[in-house]
Short mmCIF file of C-alpha atoms and ligand atoms in Angstrom, two decimals:
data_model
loop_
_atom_site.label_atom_id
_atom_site.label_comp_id
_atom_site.label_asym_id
_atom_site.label_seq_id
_atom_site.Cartn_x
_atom_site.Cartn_y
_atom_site.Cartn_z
CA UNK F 4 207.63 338.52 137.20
CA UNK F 5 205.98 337.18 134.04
CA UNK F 6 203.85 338.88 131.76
CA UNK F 7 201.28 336.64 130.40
CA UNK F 8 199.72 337.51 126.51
CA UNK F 9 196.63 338.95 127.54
CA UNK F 10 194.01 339.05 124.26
CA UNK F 11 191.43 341.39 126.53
CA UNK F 12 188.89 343.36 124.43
CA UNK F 13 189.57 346.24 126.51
CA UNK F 14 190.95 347.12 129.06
CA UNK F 15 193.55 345.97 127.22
CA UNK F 16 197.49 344.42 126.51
CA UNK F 17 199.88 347.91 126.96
CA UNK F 18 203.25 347.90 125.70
CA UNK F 19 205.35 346.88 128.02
CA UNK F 20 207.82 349.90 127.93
CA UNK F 21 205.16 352.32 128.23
CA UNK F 22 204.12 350.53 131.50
CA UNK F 23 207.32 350.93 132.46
CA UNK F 24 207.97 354.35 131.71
CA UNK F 25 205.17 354.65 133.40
CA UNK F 26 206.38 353.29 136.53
CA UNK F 27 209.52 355.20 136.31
CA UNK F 28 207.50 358.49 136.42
CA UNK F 29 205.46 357.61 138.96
CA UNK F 30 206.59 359.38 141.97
CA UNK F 31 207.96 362.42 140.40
CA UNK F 32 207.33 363.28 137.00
CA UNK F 33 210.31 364.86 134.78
CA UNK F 34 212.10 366.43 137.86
CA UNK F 35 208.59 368.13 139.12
CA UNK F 36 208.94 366.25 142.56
CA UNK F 37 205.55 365.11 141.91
CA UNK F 38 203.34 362.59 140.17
CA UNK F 39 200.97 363.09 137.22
CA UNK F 40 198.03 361.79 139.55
CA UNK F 41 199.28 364.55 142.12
CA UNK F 42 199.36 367.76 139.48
CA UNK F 43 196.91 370.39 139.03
CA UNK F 44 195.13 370.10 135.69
CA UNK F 45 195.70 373.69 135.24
CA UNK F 46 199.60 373.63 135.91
CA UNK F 47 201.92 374.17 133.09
CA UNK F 48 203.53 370.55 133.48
CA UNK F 49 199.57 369.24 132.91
CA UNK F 50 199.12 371.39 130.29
CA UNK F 51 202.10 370.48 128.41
CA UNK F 52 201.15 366.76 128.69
CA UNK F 53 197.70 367.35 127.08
CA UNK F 54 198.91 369.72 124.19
CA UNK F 55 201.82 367.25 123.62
CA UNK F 56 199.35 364.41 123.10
CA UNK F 57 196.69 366.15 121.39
CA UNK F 58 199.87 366.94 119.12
CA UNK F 59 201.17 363.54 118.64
CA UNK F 60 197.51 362.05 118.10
CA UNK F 61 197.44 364.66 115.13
CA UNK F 62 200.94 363.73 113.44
CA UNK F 63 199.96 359.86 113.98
CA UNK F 64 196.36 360.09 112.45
CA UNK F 65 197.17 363.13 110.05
CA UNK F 66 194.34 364.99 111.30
CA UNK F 67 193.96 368.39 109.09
CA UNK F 68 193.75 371.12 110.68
CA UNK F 69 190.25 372.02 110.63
CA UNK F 70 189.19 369.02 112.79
CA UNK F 71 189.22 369.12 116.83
CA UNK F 72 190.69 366.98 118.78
CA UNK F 73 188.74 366.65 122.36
CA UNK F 74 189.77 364.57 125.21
CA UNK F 75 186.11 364.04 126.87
CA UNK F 76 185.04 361.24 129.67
CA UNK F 77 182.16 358.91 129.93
CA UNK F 78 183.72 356.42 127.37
CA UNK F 79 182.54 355.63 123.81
CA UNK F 80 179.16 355.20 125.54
CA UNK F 81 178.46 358.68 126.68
CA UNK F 82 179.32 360.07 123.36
CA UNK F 83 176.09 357.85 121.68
CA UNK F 84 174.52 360.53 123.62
CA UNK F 85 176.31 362.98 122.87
CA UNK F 86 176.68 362.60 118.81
CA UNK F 87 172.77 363.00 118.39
CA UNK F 88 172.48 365.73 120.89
CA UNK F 89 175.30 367.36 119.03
CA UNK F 90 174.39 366.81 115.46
CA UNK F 91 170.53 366.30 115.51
CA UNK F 92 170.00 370.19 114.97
CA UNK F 93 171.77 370.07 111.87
CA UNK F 94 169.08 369.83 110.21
CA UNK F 95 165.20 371.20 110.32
CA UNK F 96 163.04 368.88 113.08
CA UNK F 97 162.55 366.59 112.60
CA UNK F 98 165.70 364.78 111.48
CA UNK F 99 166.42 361.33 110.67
CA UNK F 100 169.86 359.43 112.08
CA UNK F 101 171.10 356.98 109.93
CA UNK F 102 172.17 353.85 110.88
CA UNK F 103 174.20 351.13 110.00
CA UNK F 104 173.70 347.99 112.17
CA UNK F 105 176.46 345.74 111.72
CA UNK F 106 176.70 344.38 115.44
CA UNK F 107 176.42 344.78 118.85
CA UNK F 108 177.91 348.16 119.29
CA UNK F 109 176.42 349.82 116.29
CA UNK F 110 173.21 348.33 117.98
CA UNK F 111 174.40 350.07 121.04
CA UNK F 112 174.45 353.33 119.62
CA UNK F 113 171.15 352.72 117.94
CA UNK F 114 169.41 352.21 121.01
CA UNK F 115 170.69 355.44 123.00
CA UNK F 116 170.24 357.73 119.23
CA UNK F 117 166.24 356.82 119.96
CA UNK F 118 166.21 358.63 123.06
CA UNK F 119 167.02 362.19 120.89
CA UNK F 120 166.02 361.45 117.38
CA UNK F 121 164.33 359.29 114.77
CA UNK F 122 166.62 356.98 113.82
CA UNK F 123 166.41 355.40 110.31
CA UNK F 124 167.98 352.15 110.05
CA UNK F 125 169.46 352.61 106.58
CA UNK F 126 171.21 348.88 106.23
CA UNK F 127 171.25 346.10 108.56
CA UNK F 128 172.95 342.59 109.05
CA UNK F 129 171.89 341.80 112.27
CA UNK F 130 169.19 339.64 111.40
CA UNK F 131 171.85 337.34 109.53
CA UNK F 132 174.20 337.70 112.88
CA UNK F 133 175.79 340.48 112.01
CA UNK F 134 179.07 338.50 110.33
CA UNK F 135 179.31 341.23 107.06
CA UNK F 136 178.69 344.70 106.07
CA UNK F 137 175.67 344.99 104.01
CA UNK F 138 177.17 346.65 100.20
CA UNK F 139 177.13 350.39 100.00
CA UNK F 140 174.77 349.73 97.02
CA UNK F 141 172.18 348.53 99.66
CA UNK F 142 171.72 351.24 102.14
CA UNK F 143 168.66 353.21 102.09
CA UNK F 144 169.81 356.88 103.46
CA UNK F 145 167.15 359.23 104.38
CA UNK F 146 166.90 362.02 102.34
CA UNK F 147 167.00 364.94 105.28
CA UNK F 148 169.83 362.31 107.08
CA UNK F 149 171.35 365.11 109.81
CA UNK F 150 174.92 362.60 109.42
CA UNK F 151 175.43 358.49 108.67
CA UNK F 152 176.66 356.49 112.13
CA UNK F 153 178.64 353.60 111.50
CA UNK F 154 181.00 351.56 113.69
CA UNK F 155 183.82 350.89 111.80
CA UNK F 156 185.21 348.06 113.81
CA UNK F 157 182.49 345.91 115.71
CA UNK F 158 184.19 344.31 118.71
CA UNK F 159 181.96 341.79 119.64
CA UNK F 160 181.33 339.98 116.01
CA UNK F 161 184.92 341.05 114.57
CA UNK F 162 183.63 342.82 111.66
CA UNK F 163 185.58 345.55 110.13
CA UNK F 164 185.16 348.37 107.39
CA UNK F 165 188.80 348.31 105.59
CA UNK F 166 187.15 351.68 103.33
CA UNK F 167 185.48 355.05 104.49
CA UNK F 168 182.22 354.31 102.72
CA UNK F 169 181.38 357.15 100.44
CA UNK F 170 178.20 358.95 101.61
CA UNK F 171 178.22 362.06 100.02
CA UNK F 172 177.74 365.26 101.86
CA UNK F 173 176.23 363.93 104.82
CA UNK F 174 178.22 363.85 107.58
CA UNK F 175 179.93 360.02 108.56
CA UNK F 176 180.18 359.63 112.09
CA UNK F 177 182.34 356.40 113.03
CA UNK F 178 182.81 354.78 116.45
CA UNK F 179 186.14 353.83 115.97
CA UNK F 180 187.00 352.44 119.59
CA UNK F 181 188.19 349.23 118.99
CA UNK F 182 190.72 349.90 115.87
CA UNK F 183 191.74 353.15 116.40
CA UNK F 184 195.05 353.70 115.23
CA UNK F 185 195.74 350.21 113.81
CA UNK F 186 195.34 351.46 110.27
CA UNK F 187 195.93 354.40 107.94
CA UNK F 188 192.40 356.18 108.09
CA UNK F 189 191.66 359.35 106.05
CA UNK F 190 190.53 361.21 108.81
CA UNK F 191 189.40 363.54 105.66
CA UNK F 192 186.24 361.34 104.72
CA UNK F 193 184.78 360.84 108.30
CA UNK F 194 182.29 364.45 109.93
CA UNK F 195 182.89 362.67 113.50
CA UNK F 196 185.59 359.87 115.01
CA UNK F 197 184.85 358.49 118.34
CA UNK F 198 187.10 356.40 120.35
CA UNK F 199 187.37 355.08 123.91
CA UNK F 200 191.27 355.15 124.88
CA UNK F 201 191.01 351.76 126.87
CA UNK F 202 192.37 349.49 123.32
CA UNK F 203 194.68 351.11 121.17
CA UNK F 204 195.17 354.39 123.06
CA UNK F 205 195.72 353.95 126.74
CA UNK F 206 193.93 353.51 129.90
CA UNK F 207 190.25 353.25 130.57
CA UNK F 208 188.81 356.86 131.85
CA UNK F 209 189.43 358.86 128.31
CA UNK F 210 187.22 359.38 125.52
CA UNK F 211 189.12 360.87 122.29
CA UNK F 212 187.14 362.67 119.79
CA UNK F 213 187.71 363.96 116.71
CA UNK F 214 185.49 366.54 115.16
CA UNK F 215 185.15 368.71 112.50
CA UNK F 216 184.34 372.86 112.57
CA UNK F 217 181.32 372.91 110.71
CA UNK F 218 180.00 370.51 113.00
CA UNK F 219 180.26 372.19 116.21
CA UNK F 220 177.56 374.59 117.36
CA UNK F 221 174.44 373.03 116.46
CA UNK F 222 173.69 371.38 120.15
CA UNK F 223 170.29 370.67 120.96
CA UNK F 224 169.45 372.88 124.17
CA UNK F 225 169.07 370.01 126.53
CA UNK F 226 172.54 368.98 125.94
CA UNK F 227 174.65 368.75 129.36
CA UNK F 228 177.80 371.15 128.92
CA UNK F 229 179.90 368.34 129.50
CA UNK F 230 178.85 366.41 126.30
CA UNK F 231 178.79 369.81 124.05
CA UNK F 232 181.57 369.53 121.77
CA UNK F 233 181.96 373.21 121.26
CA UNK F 234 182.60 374.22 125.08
CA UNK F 235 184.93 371.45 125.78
CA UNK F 236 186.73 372.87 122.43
CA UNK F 237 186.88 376.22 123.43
CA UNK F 238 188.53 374.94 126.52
CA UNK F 239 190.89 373.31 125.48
CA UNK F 240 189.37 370.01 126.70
CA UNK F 241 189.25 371.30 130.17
CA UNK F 242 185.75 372.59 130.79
CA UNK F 243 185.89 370.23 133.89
CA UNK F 244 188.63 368.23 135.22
CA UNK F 245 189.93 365.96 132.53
CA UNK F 246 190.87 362.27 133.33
CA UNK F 247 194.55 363.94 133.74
CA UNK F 248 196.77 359.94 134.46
CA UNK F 249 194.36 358.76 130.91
CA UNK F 250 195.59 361.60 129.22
CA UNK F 251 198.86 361.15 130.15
CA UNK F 252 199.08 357.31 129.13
CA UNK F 253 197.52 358.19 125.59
CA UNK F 254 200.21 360.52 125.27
CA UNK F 255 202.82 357.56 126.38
CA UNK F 256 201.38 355.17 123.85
CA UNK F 257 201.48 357.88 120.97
CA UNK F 258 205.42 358.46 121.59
CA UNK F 259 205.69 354.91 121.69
CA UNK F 260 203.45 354.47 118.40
CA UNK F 261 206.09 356.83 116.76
CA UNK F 262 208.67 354.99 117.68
CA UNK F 263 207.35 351.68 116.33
CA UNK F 264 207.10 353.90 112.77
CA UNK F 265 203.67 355.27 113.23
CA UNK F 266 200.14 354.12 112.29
CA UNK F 267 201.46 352.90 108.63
CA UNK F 268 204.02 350.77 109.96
CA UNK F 269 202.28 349.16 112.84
CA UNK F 270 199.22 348.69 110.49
CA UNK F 271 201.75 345.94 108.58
CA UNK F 272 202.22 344.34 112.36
CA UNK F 273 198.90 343.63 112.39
CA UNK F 274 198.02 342.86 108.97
CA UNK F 275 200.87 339.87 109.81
CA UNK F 276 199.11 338.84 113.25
CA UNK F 277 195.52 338.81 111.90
CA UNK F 278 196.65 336.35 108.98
CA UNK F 279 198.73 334.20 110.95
CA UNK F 280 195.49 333.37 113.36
CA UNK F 281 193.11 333.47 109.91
CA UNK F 282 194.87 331.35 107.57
CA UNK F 283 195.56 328.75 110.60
CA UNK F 284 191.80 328.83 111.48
CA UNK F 285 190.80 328.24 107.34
CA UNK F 286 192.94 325.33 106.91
CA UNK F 287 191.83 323.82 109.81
CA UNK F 288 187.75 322.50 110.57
CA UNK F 289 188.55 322.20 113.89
CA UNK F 290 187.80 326.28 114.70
CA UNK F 291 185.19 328.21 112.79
CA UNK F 292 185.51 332.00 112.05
CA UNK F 293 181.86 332.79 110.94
CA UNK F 294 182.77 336.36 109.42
CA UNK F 295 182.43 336.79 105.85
CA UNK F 296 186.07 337.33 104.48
CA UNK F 297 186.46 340.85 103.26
CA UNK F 298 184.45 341.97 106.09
CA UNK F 299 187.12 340.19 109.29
CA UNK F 300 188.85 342.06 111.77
CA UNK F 301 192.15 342.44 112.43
CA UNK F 302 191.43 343.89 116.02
CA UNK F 303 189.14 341.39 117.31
CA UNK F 304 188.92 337.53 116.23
CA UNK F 305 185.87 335.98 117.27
CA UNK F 306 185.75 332.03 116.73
CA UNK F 307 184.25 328.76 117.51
CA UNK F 308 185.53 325.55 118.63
CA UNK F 309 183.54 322.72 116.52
CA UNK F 310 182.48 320.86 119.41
CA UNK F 311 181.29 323.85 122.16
CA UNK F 312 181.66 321.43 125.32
CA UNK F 313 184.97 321.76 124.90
CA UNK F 314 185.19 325.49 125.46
CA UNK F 315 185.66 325.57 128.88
CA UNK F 316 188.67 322.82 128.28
CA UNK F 317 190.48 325.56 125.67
CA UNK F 318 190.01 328.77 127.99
CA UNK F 319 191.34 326.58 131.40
CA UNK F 320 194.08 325.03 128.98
CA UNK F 321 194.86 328.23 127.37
CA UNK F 322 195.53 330.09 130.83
CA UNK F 323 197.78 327.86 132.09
CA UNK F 324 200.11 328.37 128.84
CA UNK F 325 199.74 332.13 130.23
CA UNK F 326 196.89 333.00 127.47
CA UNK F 327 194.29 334.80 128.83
CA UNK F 328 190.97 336.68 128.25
CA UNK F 329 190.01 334.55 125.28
CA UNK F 330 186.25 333.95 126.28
CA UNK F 331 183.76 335.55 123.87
CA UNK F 332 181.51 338.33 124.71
CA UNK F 333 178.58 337.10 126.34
CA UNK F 334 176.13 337.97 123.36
CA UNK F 335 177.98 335.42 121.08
CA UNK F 336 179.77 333.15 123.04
CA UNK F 337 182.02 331.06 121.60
CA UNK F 338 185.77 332.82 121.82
CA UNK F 339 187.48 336.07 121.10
CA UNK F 340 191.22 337.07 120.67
CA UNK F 341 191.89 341.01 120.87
CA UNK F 342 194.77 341.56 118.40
CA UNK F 343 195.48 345.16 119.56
CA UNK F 344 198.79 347.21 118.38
CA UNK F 345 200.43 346.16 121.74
CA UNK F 346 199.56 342.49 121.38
CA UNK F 347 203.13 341.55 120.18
CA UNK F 348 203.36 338.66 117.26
CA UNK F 349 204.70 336.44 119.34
CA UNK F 350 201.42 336.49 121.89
CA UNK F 351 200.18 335.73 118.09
CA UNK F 352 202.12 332.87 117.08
CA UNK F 353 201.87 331.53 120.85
CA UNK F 354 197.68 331.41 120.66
CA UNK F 355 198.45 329.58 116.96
CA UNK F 356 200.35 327.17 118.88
CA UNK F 357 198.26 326.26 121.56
CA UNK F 358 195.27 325.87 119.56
CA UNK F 359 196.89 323.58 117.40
CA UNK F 360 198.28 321.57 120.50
CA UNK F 361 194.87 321.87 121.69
CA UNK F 362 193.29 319.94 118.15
CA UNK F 363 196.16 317.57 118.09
CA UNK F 364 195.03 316.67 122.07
CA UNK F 365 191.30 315.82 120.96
N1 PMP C 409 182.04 351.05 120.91
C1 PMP C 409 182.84 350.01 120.72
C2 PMP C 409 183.16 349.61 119.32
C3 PMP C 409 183.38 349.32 121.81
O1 PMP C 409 184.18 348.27 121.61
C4 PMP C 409 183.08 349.75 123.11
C5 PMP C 409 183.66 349.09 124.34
N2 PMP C 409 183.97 347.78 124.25
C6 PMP C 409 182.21 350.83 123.26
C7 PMP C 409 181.73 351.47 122.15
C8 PMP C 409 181.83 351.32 124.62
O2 PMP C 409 182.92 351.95 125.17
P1 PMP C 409 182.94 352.49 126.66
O3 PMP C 409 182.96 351.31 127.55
O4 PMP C 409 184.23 353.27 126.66
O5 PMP C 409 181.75 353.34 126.85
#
């Protein structure tokens, strides 16, 4: 069987070992006579799967020790929920949120914040399509701000902060789904990290968050037990049934991130794939990457073909060269190529190819 080079912007490209691993374990797990779908969450083989990858996550992100780590459900989304119900009671009522709009997601999270809060929008681009980060200079923040929510890597319009911005003593919250894990992150500057596992960590069905002690406690009375940080930390992440095969993938993909070097080494990996797709895309005017330079992703390349009836000519050409999953989100159009850790260089170098086939051809 072949694999193709799948540039998905979640669910998304696995390594291809941990698949297999995978497989290998499938019917019976380490000698239990049973698969990890099969086990109790409560059984000691379970339990040593989720402490070991709670463990590894820790070592690879260099998470101190006064930060939680929760495995939660209900994806990225259920946590813009969550975060305000969590946080809002920080300070008095009523309490401003404070946004940064940089794209779709961020404008995600906006919109469910509104339901709980008042949300301040403290810098925006998304009235100039959302292609930079507006200068730290330029944000307005609320004086009685109960915590800053940014998305540090915007999916849809490939926009990416490469710094923790500084924002004093209010807590920085940071949906960090889509880079998770690619880079060296001080986990030190950020109140809140939110990921969904379904990119850089895993399978979809996990939501990893990372939160610090101060933090937990202040939940607004409304808040379903499911979403409150503080009971799914006092239980160990089990206050219900945790997605136990998710779990058990993340924890695949961290041994596997540890044995590519960790998060420092496989940060250089991409560094390489992102330029080789950039710097082919700036020398040529055939593809157009509208994202202003020190803001681009490494994670997620958006771009657009000069002439747009052609699209449709790329993405059927592009499949049948075993390239797949390069259509833009729907918002933007256009296309999109998901450079995830497990997107090896040579899926890279084989999309650089094509699309320069592909201009040759026109
Ligand atoms: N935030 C970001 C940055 C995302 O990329 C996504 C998913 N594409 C989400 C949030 C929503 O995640 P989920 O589908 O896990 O709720």
């Amino acid at each position: 069987m072949t694999r193709i080079f799948n540039f998905s912007a979640g669910p998304a490209t696995l390594p291809e070992v941990v698949l297999r691993q995978a497989a290998e374990e499938m019917l019976n797990w380490r000698g239990s006579g049973m698969s990890v779908m099969e086990m109790s969450h409560r059984s000691p083989e379970f339990i040593s799967i989720l402490a070991a990858a709670q463990q590894d996550l820790r070592e690879l992100m260099a998470i101190p020790a006064n930060y939680q780590i929760l495995f939660m459900q209900g994806g990225a989304s259920a946590q813009n929920a969550a975060i305000p119900m969590n946080l809002a009671g920080l300070q008095p009522q009523p309490a401003a949120i404070d946004f940064i709009h940089t794209g779709y997601w961020s404008g995600r999270s906006i919109g469910e914040a509104r339901k709980y809060c008042t949300v301040n929008i403290a810098a925006s681009s998304h009235d100039s399509g959302s292609t930079d980060i507006p200068p730290r200079a330029s944000w307005k923040l609320s004086d009685n701000a109960a915590y800053v929510h940014i998305c540090t890597n915007e999916t849809v319009h490939g926009v990416e902060y490469h710094d923790a911005p500084d924002v004093g003593n209010i807590p920085l919250v940071a949906d960090m789904s889509s880079h998770i894990l690619s880079r060296v992150m001080d986990v030190s500057k950020f109140g809140v990290i939110f990921a969904g596992a379904q990119k850089n960590m895993g399978i979809a069905g996990l939501t990893v968050v990372i939160v610090r002690d101060d933090l937990l406690g202040h939940v607004l009375p409304f808040c379903p037990s499911q979403l409150d940080w503080k009971q799914v930390a006092e239980n160990t992440s089990m206050l219900n049934t945790p997605p136990t095969y998710a779990i058990y993938m993340a924890g695949l993909v961290f041994q596997w991130l540890k044995r590519q070097g960790g998060v420092a080494a496989i940060e250089q990996r991409n560094i390489a794939k992102a330029s080789l797709l950039y710097d082919y895309m700036d020398l040529s005017d055939f593809y157009r990457n509208p994202v202003a330079k020190d803001c681009r992703s490494r994670m997620n390349v958006p771009f657009f073909l000069r002439d747009e009836a052609l699209n449709e000519a790329f993405i059927d050409g592009a499949a049948k060269q075993g390239l797949v999953q390069l259509k833009g989100h729907r918002s933007v159009g256009g296309m999109r190529a998901s450079l995830y850790n497990a997107m090896p260089i040579e899926g890279v170098q084989a999309l650089v190819c094509y699309m320069r086939d592909f201009e040759k051809s026109r």
